[in-house]
CSV table of C-alpha atoms in Angstrom, one decimal:
chain,number,residue,atom,x,y,z
L,1213,MET,CA,10.1,-131.4,-83.5
L,1214,LYS,CA,6.7,-130.5,-86.3
L,1215,LYS,CA,4.6,-131.1,-82.2
L,1216,LEU,CA,6.8,-128.4,-81.2
L,1217,LEU,CA,6.4,-125.9,-83.1
L,1218,SER,CA,2.6,-126.3,-83.6
L,1219,MET,CA,2.1,-125.9,-80.9
L,1220,LEU,CA,4.3,-122.3,-80.5
L,1221,LEU,CA,2.2,-121.1,-83.1
L,1222,VAL,CA,-0.7,-121.3,-81.6
L,1223,ALA,CA,0.4,-119.5,-78.9
L,1224,VAL,CA,1.6,-116.3,-80.8
L,1225,MET,CA,-1.6,-116.6,-82.0
L,1226,ILE,CA,-3.6,-116.4,-78.8
L,1227,MET,CA,-1.5,-114.0,-78.0
L,1228,SER,CA,-2.3,-111.7,-81.6
L,1229,LEU,CA,-6.3,-112.1,-81.2
L,1230,ALA,CA,-5.8,-110.9,-77.1
L,1231,GLY,CA,-3.4,-107.2,-78.0
L,1232,CYS,CA,-6.1,-106.5,-80.9
L,1233,ALA,CA,-9.2,-107.2,-78.2
L,1234,SER,CA,-7.9,-104.9,-76.0
L,1235,GLU,CA,-7.3,-102.2,-78.1
L,1236,GLU,CA,-10.8,-101.9,-80.0
L,1237,ALA,CA,-12.7,-102.4,-76.8
L,1238,PRO,CA,-9.7,-99.8,-73.1
L,1239,SER,CA,-10.7,-99.9,-69.9
L,1240,ASN,CA,-13.0,-96.8,-68.0
L,1241,GLU,CA,-12.3,-96.9,-65.3
L,1242,THR,CA,-15.9,-94.8,-64.2
L,1243,GLY,CA,-17.6,-96.8,-66.0
L,1244,GLU,CA,-18.8,-94.1,-68.2
L,1245,THR,CA,-20.4,-94.9,-71.6
L,1246,GLU,CA,-19.7,-93.2,-74.5
L,1247,ALA,CA,-22.8,-91.3,-75.1
L,1248,GLU,CA,-22.0,-90.5,-71.3
L,1249,THR,CA,-19.1,-88.6,-71.8
L,1250,THR,CA,-19.9,-87.1,-75.2
L,1251,GLY,CA,-22.7,-86.5,-73.8
L,1252,GLU,CA,-25.2,-87.5,-77.7
L,1253,THR,CA,-28.1,-87.9,-77.2
L,1254,THR,CA,-29.2,-91.8,-77.4
L,1255,GLU,CA,-31.3,-93.7,-78.9
L,1256,THR,CA,-33.5,-94.2,-75.8
L,1257,GLU,CA,-33.7,-90.7,-75.3
L,1258,THR,CA,-36.6,-88.6,-77.0
L,1259,GLU,CA,-36.8,-84.7,-77.9
L,1260,ALA,CA,-39.5,-82.5,-77.0
L,1261,PRO,CA,-42.8,-82.6,-79.7
L,1262,ALA,CA,-42.0,-79.1,-80.6
L,1263,ALA,CA,-46.0,-76.7,-80.5
L,1264,GLU,CA,-48.1,-76.8,-83.1
L,1265,VAL,CA,-48.7,-74.5,-84.7
L,1266,ILE,CA,-52.5,-73.2,-84.8
L,1267,THR,CA,-53.2,-71.1,-88.3
L,1268,LEU,CA,-55.8,-68.7,-89.0
L,1269,ARG,CA,-57.7,-67.6,-91.7
L,1270,VAL,CA,-58.5,-63.7,-91.9
L,1271,ALA,CA,-60.2,-61.9,-94.7
L,1272,HIS,CA,-61.8,-59.0,-96.1
L,1273,ASN,CA,-63.4,-58.4,-99.2
L,1274,GLN,CA,-61.7,-55.4,-100.8
L,1275,THR,CA,-59.7,-56.8,-103.5
L,1276,SER,CA,-57.2,-53.5,-102.7
L,1277,LEU,CA,-54.1,-53.6,-100.6
L,1278,ASP,CA,-53.8,-49.7,-100.0
L,1279,ASN,CA,-57.3,-50.4,-97.6
L,1280,PRO,CA,-57.3,-49.4,-94.5
L,1281,TYR,CA,-58.7,-53.2,-93.9
L,1282,GLN,CA,-55.3,-55.1,-95.5
L,1283,PHE,CA,-53.0,-53.1,-93.1
L,1284,GLY,CA,-55.0,-53.4,-90.0
L,1285,LEU,CA,-55.5,-57.1,-90.9
L,1286,ASN,CA,-51.7,-57.1,-91.9
L,1287,LYS,CA,-51.5,-56.0,-88.1
L,1288,PHE,CA,-53.3,-58.9,-86.1
L,1289,ALA,CA,-50.9,-60.7,-88.0
L,1290,GLU,CA,-48.1,-59.2,-87.2
L,1291,GLU,CA,-49.2,-58.6,-83.3
L,1292,ILE,CA,-50.5,-62.8,-83.1
L,1293,ALA,CA,-47.6,-63.5,-84.2
L,1294,ARG,CA,-45.8,-61.6,-81.3
L,1295,LEU,CA,-47.8,-62.4,-78.6
L,1296,SER,CA,-48.7,-66.3,-79.2
L,1297,GLY,CA,-44.5,-66.5,-79.8
L,1298,GLY,CA,-45.2,-68.0,-83.8
L,1299,THR,CA,-47.3,-70.7,-82.6
L,1300,ILE,CA,-50.6,-68.5,-84.0
L,1301,VAL,CA,-50.3,-66.9,-87.0
L,1302,ALA,CA,-52.2,-65.5,-89.4
L,1303,GLU,CA,-53.1,-65.2,-93.8
L,1304,VAL,CA,-54.6,-62.2,-95.2
L,1305,PHE,CA,-57.1,-62.1,-97.8
L,1306,PRO,CA,-57.7,-59.3,-99.7
L,1307,GLY,CA,-60.6,-60.2,-101.7
L,1308,THR,CA,-59.3,-63.2,-102.4
L,1309,LEU,CA,-61.9,-65.8,-100.4
L,1310,GLY,CA,-64.4,-63.7,-102.3
L,1311,THR,CA,-65.7,-59.6,-102.7
L,1312,ASN,CA,-69.9,-60.5,-102.0
L,1313,GLU,CA,-69.6,-60.0,-98.3
L,1314,ASN,CA,-72.5,-61.2,-97.1
L,1315,GLU,CA,-71.2,-64.7,-98.7
L,1316,LEU,CA,-67.7,-64.1,-96.8
L,1317,ALA,CA,-68.4,-63.4,-93.5
L,1318,MET,CA,-71.8,-66.7,-93.6
L,1319,LYS,CA,-68.4,-68.9,-94.4
L,1320,LEU,CA,-67.5,-67.8,-90.5
L,1321,THR,CA,-70.5,-70.4,-89.9
L,1322,THR,CA,-68.3,-73.2,-92.3
L,1323,ASP,CA,-65.2,-72.7,-90.9
L,1324,SER,CA,-63.2,-72.1,-94.1
L,1325,VAL,CA,-62.4,-68.2,-92.3
L,1326,ASP,CA,-62.3,-67.5,-89.0
L,1327,MET,CA,-61.8,-63.5,-88.9
L,1328,VAL,CA,-63.4,-61.3,-90.9
L,1329,VAL,CA,-64.4,-57.8,-91.5
L,1330,ALA,CA,-68.8,-57.0,-91.8
L,1331,SER,CA,-70.7,-54.4,-92.2
L,1332,PRO,CA,-73.3,-53.8,-89.8
L,1333,GLY,CA,-76.0,-54.2,-92.5
L,1334,PHE,CA,-75.0,-57.8,-92.5
L,1335,MET,CA,-76.0,-58.2,-89.1
L,1336,ALA,CA,-78.9,-56.6,-89.2
L,1337,GLY,CA,-79.3,-59.7,-92.0
L,1338,THR,CA,-79.1,-62.5,-89.3
L,1339,GLY,CA,-81.4,-61.4,-87.6
L,1340,VAL,CA,-80.5,-59.1,-85.1
L,1341,GLN,CA,-81.8,-55.7,-86.7
L,1342,GLU,CA,-80.4,-53.8,-84.0
L,1343,PHE,CA,-77.4,-52.7,-85.9
L,1344,ASP,CA,-79.8,-51.9,-89.0
L,1345,LEU,CA,-79.6,-48.6,-86.4
L,1346,LEU,CA,-75.9,-47.6,-88.0
L,1347,SER,CA,-77.4,-47.3,-91.1
L,1348,LEU,CA,-79.5,-43.9,-89.9
L,1349,LEU,CA,-77.7,-40.5,-91.4
L,1350,TYR,CA,-76.7,-38.2,-88.6
L,1351,LEU,CA,-76.1,-40.8,-86.6
L,1352,PHE,CA,-72.8,-38.9,-84.9
L,1353,ASP,CA,-71.4,-35.6,-85.6
L,1354,SER,CA,-67.3,-36.0,-85.4
L,1355,PHE,CA,-64.8,-38.7,-85.5
L,1356,ASP,CA,-64.7,-38.4,-81.9
L,1357,HIS,CA,-68.0,-38.6,-81.2
L,1358,TRP,CA,-68.4,-41.9,-83.4
L,1359,GLU,CA,-65.6,-43.5,-80.9
L,1360,THR,CA,-66.5,-42.5,-77.8
L,1361,THR,CA,-70.2,-45.0,-78.6
L,1362,ILE,CA,-69.0,-47.5,-80.7
L,1363,ASP,CA,-65.9,-47.6,-77.9
L,1364,GLY,CA,-68.5,-47.3,-74.8
L,1365,GLU,CA,-71.9,-48.6,-73.5
L,1366,PHE,CA,-73.1,-49.0,-77.0
L,1367,GLY,CA,-70.7,-50.9,-78.4
L,1368,ASP,CA,-70.6,-52.9,-75.8
L,1369,THR,CA,-74.6,-53.8,-75.9
L,1370,MET,CA,-74.5,-54.0,-79.3
L,1371,LYS,CA,-71.8,-57.0,-79.1
L,1372,ASP,CA,-73.7,-58.6,-76.1
L,1373,LEU,CA,-76.8,-58.7,-78.5
L,1374,ILE,CA,-74.5,-60.2,-82.0
L,1375,VAL,CA,-74.0,-63.6,-79.5
L,1376,GLU,CA,-77.3,-63.4,-78.1
L,1377,LYS,CA,-78.9,-63.4,-80.7
L,1378,THR,CA,-76.9,-65.8,-83.0
L,1379,ASN,CA,-76.8,-68.3,-80.3
L,1380,ASN,CA,-72.8,-67.3,-80.5
L,1381,ASP,CA,-72.2,-68.3,-84.3
L,1382,PHE,CA,-71.0,-64.6,-84.6
L,1383,LYS,CA,-68.5,-62.6,-81.9
L,1384,VAL,CA,-67.5,-59.1,-81.9
L,1385,VAL,CA,-63.8,-59.1,-81.4
L,1386,GLY,CA,-63.1,-55.3,-82.1
L,1387,TYR,CA,-64.6,-51.9,-84.2
L,1388,TYR,CA,-63.1,-50.4,-87.9
L,1389,SER,CA,-64.3,-47.4,-89.0
L,1390,SER,CA,-64.9,-47.3,-93.1
L,1391,GLY,CA,-64.6,-43.4,-92.9
L,1392,VAL,CA,-67.3,-41.1,-93.5
L,1393,ARG,CA,-69.6,-40.7,-96.5
L,1394,ASN,CA,-69.8,-37.8,-98.6
L,1395,TYR,CA,-72.2,-36.6,-101.7
L,1396,TYR,CA,-70.9,-36.9,-104.8
L,1397,GLY,CA,-72.2,-36.3,-108.4
L,1398,LYS,CA,-72.3,-34.7,-111.4
L,1399,LYS,CA,-73.3,-31.2,-109.9
L,1400,PRO,CA,-72.4,-30.0,-106.3
L,1401,ILE,CA,-75.6,-29.7,-103.5
L,1402,THR,CA,-76.0,-26.9,-100.1
L,1403,VAL,CA,-78.7,-28.3,-99.0
L,1404,PRO,CA,-81.1,-31.1,-99.3
L,1405,SER,CA,-83.4,-30.3,-102.2
L,1406,ASP,CA,-79.9,-29.7,-104.3
L,1407,SER,CA,-79.3,-33.0,-104.9
L,1408,ALA,CA,-84.0,-32.8,-106.0
L,1409,GLY,CA,-84.1,-35.3,-109.7
L,1410,LEU,CA,-80.8,-37.0,-109.0
L,1411,ASN,CA,-80.1,-40.9,-109.0
L,1412,ILE,CA,-78.7,-41.8,-106.9
L,1413,ARG,CA,-76.6,-44.8,-105.9
L,1414,LEU,CA,-77.1,-45.5,-102.1
L,1415,GLN,CA,-76.5,-48.9,-100.4
L,1416,GLY,CA,-79.4,-51.2,-100.0
L,1417,SER,CA,-80.9,-50.0,-95.9
L,1418,PRO,CA,-83.9,-48.5,-96.2
L,1419,VAL,CA,-83.9,-46.0,-94.2
L,1420,GLN,CA,-80.7,-44.0,-96.1
L,1421,GLN,CA,-83.1,-44.4,-98.7
L,1422,GLU,CA,-85.9,-42.7,-97.5
L,1423,PHE,CA,-83.4,-39.9,-97.0
L,1424,TRP,CA,-82.2,-39.3,-99.8
L,1425,LYS,CA,-85.9,-39.6,-100.7
L,1426,SER,CA,-87.5,-37.3,-98.5
L,1427,ALA,CA,-84.5,-35.0,-100.4
L,1428,GLY,CA,-86.1,-35.6,-103.9
L,1429,ALA,CA,-83.6,-37.9,-104.9
L,1430,ASN,CA,-84.2,-41.2,-106.6
L,1431,PRO,CA,-81.8,-43.7,-105.5
L,1432,ILE,CA,-81.0,-46.5,-108.0
L,1433,SER,CA,-79.1,-49.8,-107.6
L,1434,VAL,CA,-75.0,-50.3,-109.3
L,1435,GLY,CA,-72.9,-52.2,-108.2
L,1436,TRP,CA,-69.7,-51.2,-106.3
L,1437,ALA,CA,-67.3,-52.9,-109.0
L,1438,GLU,CA,-69.6,-51.8,-111.8
L,1439,LEU,CA,-70.4,-47.8,-110.2
L,1440,TYR,CA,-67.3,-46.7,-112.3
L,1441,GLN,CA,-69.4,-47.3,-116.1
L,1442,ALA,CA,-72.8,-46.4,-113.9
L,1443,LEU,CA,-71.0,-42.7,-113.3
L,1444,ASN,CA,-68.7,-42.7,-116.3
L,1445,THR,CA,-72.2,-43.2,-119.0
L,1446,GLY,CA,-74.9,-41.6,-116.5
L,1447,THR,CA,-76.3,-44.2,-115.5
L,1448,ALA,CA,-75.8,-43.0,-112.4
L,1449,ASP,CA,-76.2,-39.1,-111.6
L,1450,ALA,CA,-73.8,-38.9,-108.7
L,1451,ALA,CA,-73.1,-41.7,-105.1
L,1452,GLU,CA,-72.5,-41.6,-101.8
L,1453,ASN,CA,-68.7,-42.8,-100.2
L,1454,ASP,CA,-65.8,-41.5,-98.5
L,1455,HIS,CA,-63.2,-39.5,-100.0
L,1456,THR,CA,-60.8,-42.9,-100.2
L,1457,ASN,CA,-62.9,-45.6,-102.2
L,1458,MET,CA,-64.1,-43.2,-104.9
L,1459,MET,CA,-60.3,-41.5,-105.5
L,1460,LEU,CA,-59.4,-45.5,-105.4
L,1461,GLN,CA,-62.2,-46.3,-107.6
L,1462,GLY,CA,-62.1,-43.0,-109.7
L,1463,HIS,CA,-65.3,-42.2,-109.1
L,1464,HIS,CA,-63.7,-38.8,-108.9
L,1465,THR,CA,-62.1,-38.3,-112.7
L,1466,THR,CA,-65.8,-39.8,-113.9
L,1467,ASP,CA,-68.5,-36.4,-115.2
L,1468,ASN,CA,-70.5,-37.6,-112.6
L,1469,GLY,CA,-68.1,-37.7,-110.0
L,1470,LYS,CA,-66.6,-34.6,-110.1
L,1471,TYR,CA,-68.3,-32.6,-108.2
L,1472,THR,CA,-68.2,-34.0,-103.9
L,1473,SER,CA,-70.2,-31.7,-101.5
L,1474,LEU,CA,-69.2,-33.4,-97.3
L,1475,THR,CA,-72.4,-33.9,-96.2
L,1476,TYR,CA,-70.3,-35.6,-94.0
L,1477,HIS,CA,-74.1,-38.4,-93.2
L,1478,ASP,CA,-72.7,-41.6,-92.3
L,1479,TYR,CA,-69.9,-41.8,-89.9
L,1480,THR,CA,-69.5,-45.7,-90.8
L,1481,THR,CA,-68.5,-48.6,-88.8
L,1482,ARG,CA,-67.2,-52.1,-89.4
L,1483,LEU,CA,-66.9,-54.9,-87.9
L,1484,LEU,CA,-64.1,-57.4,-87.3
L,1485,LEU,CA,-66.1,-60.5,-86.5
L,1486,MET,CA,-64.9,-64.5,-85.5
L,1487,ASN,CA,-67.3,-67.6,-84.6
L,1488,GLY,CA,-67.8,-67.2,-81.1
L,1489,HIS,CA,-68.1,-71.4,-80.9
L,1490,ALA,CA,-64.7,-70.7,-83.1
L,1491,PHE,CA,-62.9,-68.3,-80.2
L,1492,ASP,CA,-64.4,-70.6,-77.5
L,1493,LYS,CA,-61.9,-73.2,-78.1
L,1494,PHE,CA,-59.1,-71.4,-77.9
L,1495,THR,CA,-57.5,-71.1,-74.5
L,1496,GLU,CA,-57.8,-68.3,-72.0
L,1497,GLU,CA,-54.1,-67.1,-72.6
L,1498,GLN,CA,-55.0,-67.6,-76.1
L,1499,GLN,CA,-57.7,-65.8,-76.0
L,1500,GLY,CA,-56.2,-62.8,-75.0
L,1501,TRP,CA,-53.4,-63.1,-77.2
L,1502,ILE,CA,-56.1,-62.6,-79.8
L,1503,LEU,CA,-58.5,-59.5,-78.8
L,1504,GLU,CA,-55.0,-57.9,-77.5
L,1505,ALA,CA,-54.5,-58.4,-81.5
L,1506,ALA,CA,-57.5,-57.4,-82.1
L,1507,GLU,CA,-57.4,-54.0,-80.5
L,1508,ALA,CA,-53.9,-52.9,-81.9
L,1509,SER,CA,-55.1,-54.0,-85.4
L,1510,VAL,CA,-58.0,-51.8,-84.2
L,1511,ALA,CA,-55.7,-48.9,-83.9
L,1512,GLU,CA,-54.0,-49.2,-87.1
L,1513,GLU,CA,-57.1,-49.7,-89.1
L,1514,ARG,CA,-58.5,-46.4,-88.2
L,1515,ALA,CA,-54.6,-44.5,-88.3
L,1516,VAL,CA,-55.3,-45.6,-91.7
L,1517,THR,CA,-58.2,-44.3,-92.7
L,1518,TYR,CA,-58.1,-41.2,-90.7
L,1519,LYS,CA,-55.1,-39.9,-92.8
L,1520,MET,CA,-55.7,-41.7,-96.1
L,1521,LEU,CA,-59.2,-39.8,-95.9
L,1522,ASP,CA,-56.4,-36.6,-95.9
L,1523,GLU,CA,-54.5,-37.7,-98.9
L,1524,SER,CA,-57.6,-39.1,-100.4
L,1525,ARG,CA,-59.5,-35.5,-100.5
L,1526,ASP,CA,-56.3,-33.7,-101.6
L,1527,LYS,CA,-55.1,-36.0,-104.7
L,1528,ILE,CA,-59.1,-35.0,-105.6
L,1529,LEU,CA,-58.1,-32.4,-106.1
L,1530,ALA,CA,-55.0,-32.6,-107.6
L,1531,ASP,CA,-57.3,-34.6,-109.8
L,1532,GLY,CA,-59.5,-31.8,-110.8
L,1533,GLY,CA,-62.1,-32.5,-108.3
L,1534,GLU,CA,-64.1,-30.1,-106.5
L,1535,ILE,CA,-64.9,-30.0,-103.4
L,1536,ASN,CA,-67.5,-27.5,-101.0
L,1537,GLU,CA,-69.0,-26.9,-97.5
L,1538,VAL,CA,-73.4,-27.9,-97.6
L,1539,ASP,CA,-75.8,-26.4,-94.3
L,1540,LEU,CA,-75.3,-29.1,-92.7
L,1541,GLU,CA,-77.6,-28.3,-90.4
L,1542,ALA,CA,-80.8,-27.8,-93.0
L,1543,PHE,CA,-79.7,-32.3,-93.3
L,1544,LYS,CA,-79.0,-33.0,-90.0
L,1545,THR,CA,-83.2,-31.4,-89.4
L,1546,LEU,CA,-84.2,-33.6,-92.1
L,1547,ALA,CA,-82.5,-36.6,-90.7
L,1548,LEU,CA,-84.2,-36.9,-86.8
L,1549,PRO,CA,-87.1,-37.3,-87.4
L,1550,ILE,CA,-86.6,-41.1,-89.6
L,1551,GLN,CA,-84.2,-41.7,-86.7
L,1552,ASP,CA,-86.9,-41.1,-83.7
L,1553,LYS,CA,-89.5,-43.4,-86.1
L,1554,TYR,CA,-86.9,-45.2,-87.0
L,1555,ALA,CA,-86.6,-46.1,-83.2
L,1556,GLU,CA,-89.9,-46.3,-82.1
L,1557,GLU,CA,-90.9,-49.0,-84.8
L,1558,ASN,CA,-88.2,-51.2,-83.5
L,1559,ASN,CA,-88.3,-50.1,-80.2
L,1560,LEU,CA,-84.5,-49.1,-80.7
L,1561,GLN,CA,-84.9,-45.3,-78.1
L,1562,ASP,CA,-82.8,-46.4,-75.8
L,1563,LEU,CA,-80.5,-47.4,-78.2
L,1564,LEU,CA,-80.6,-44.7,-79.8
L,1565,GLU,CA,-80.7,-42.3,-76.9
L,1566,LEU,CA,-77.1,-44.1,-75.9
L,1567,THR,CA,-76.0,-42.7,-78.9
L,1568,ARG,CA,-77.2,-39.1,-78.3
L,1569,LYS,CA,-74.8,-38.0,-74.7
């Protein structure tokens, strides 16, 4: 009897275990795995790698966020992100990587910055002397004249010269404007000789200093950051710059910056620079995006520059500054011989003629 009960108990246990196994693993007539029927990713499947994001560091030496350079580089950042689908992004640094233009521009050669705004004087200092031509006063008569020249054969020739003479260390991807510069000082002037005896703060360009010396003024060197104090204390009797930059610094509120005379002596050019070797490492498609974004950046910077010149002029007048017209022909008459002499001494007659077309 005991033997019979034992056999029955074993049989019940075997049937119970078989039923549990049947519940845990239901049959799949199609032969599909659970992952296949639910669409879930298995461990053997891999996701496509995310596209690498390239970050460009773009910079200028002006600390004001209202400066046209800032608007231009912000536009570059916006466009390069759009064109590349976010695979190339740009970070804009307004004066935070350096306010000394030459030192900032040289960082292109150390890969610590990818794009900068620099003056023609910087390029002349690296050995591309042809760029000193843009320091000549009264080279252009208007913004239209400047744009036609800088965006035409002259500008293209200068781009090629930079690549050739710097062994591709620098490459121009666009030309910014920095407005048109005028005299401002403790008294108005209408002809060059009115500036005789004035201590006028100038840039370091020899040809610009020669012009004002010919007019009878005394060129002096004062740092841009110290110029407000120099005008306020009388160290400088006068200076020269565009409406926007002098207004943003408050120069027109000083006794020696009150009078602006519309000499229109310098329609200025600024260079949007990259390292040519770094540019060449991009794919052809990426290079196209960079150049297209740079073109949009140039258009934005120029538009803001022109708009701000008008707004700044109104601000100068509203703050009590005075603005007067001058005898432009008298100033041009003084400038033309200096242009011809410089071109002849440096064998730049052909380039000078391109600006006079």
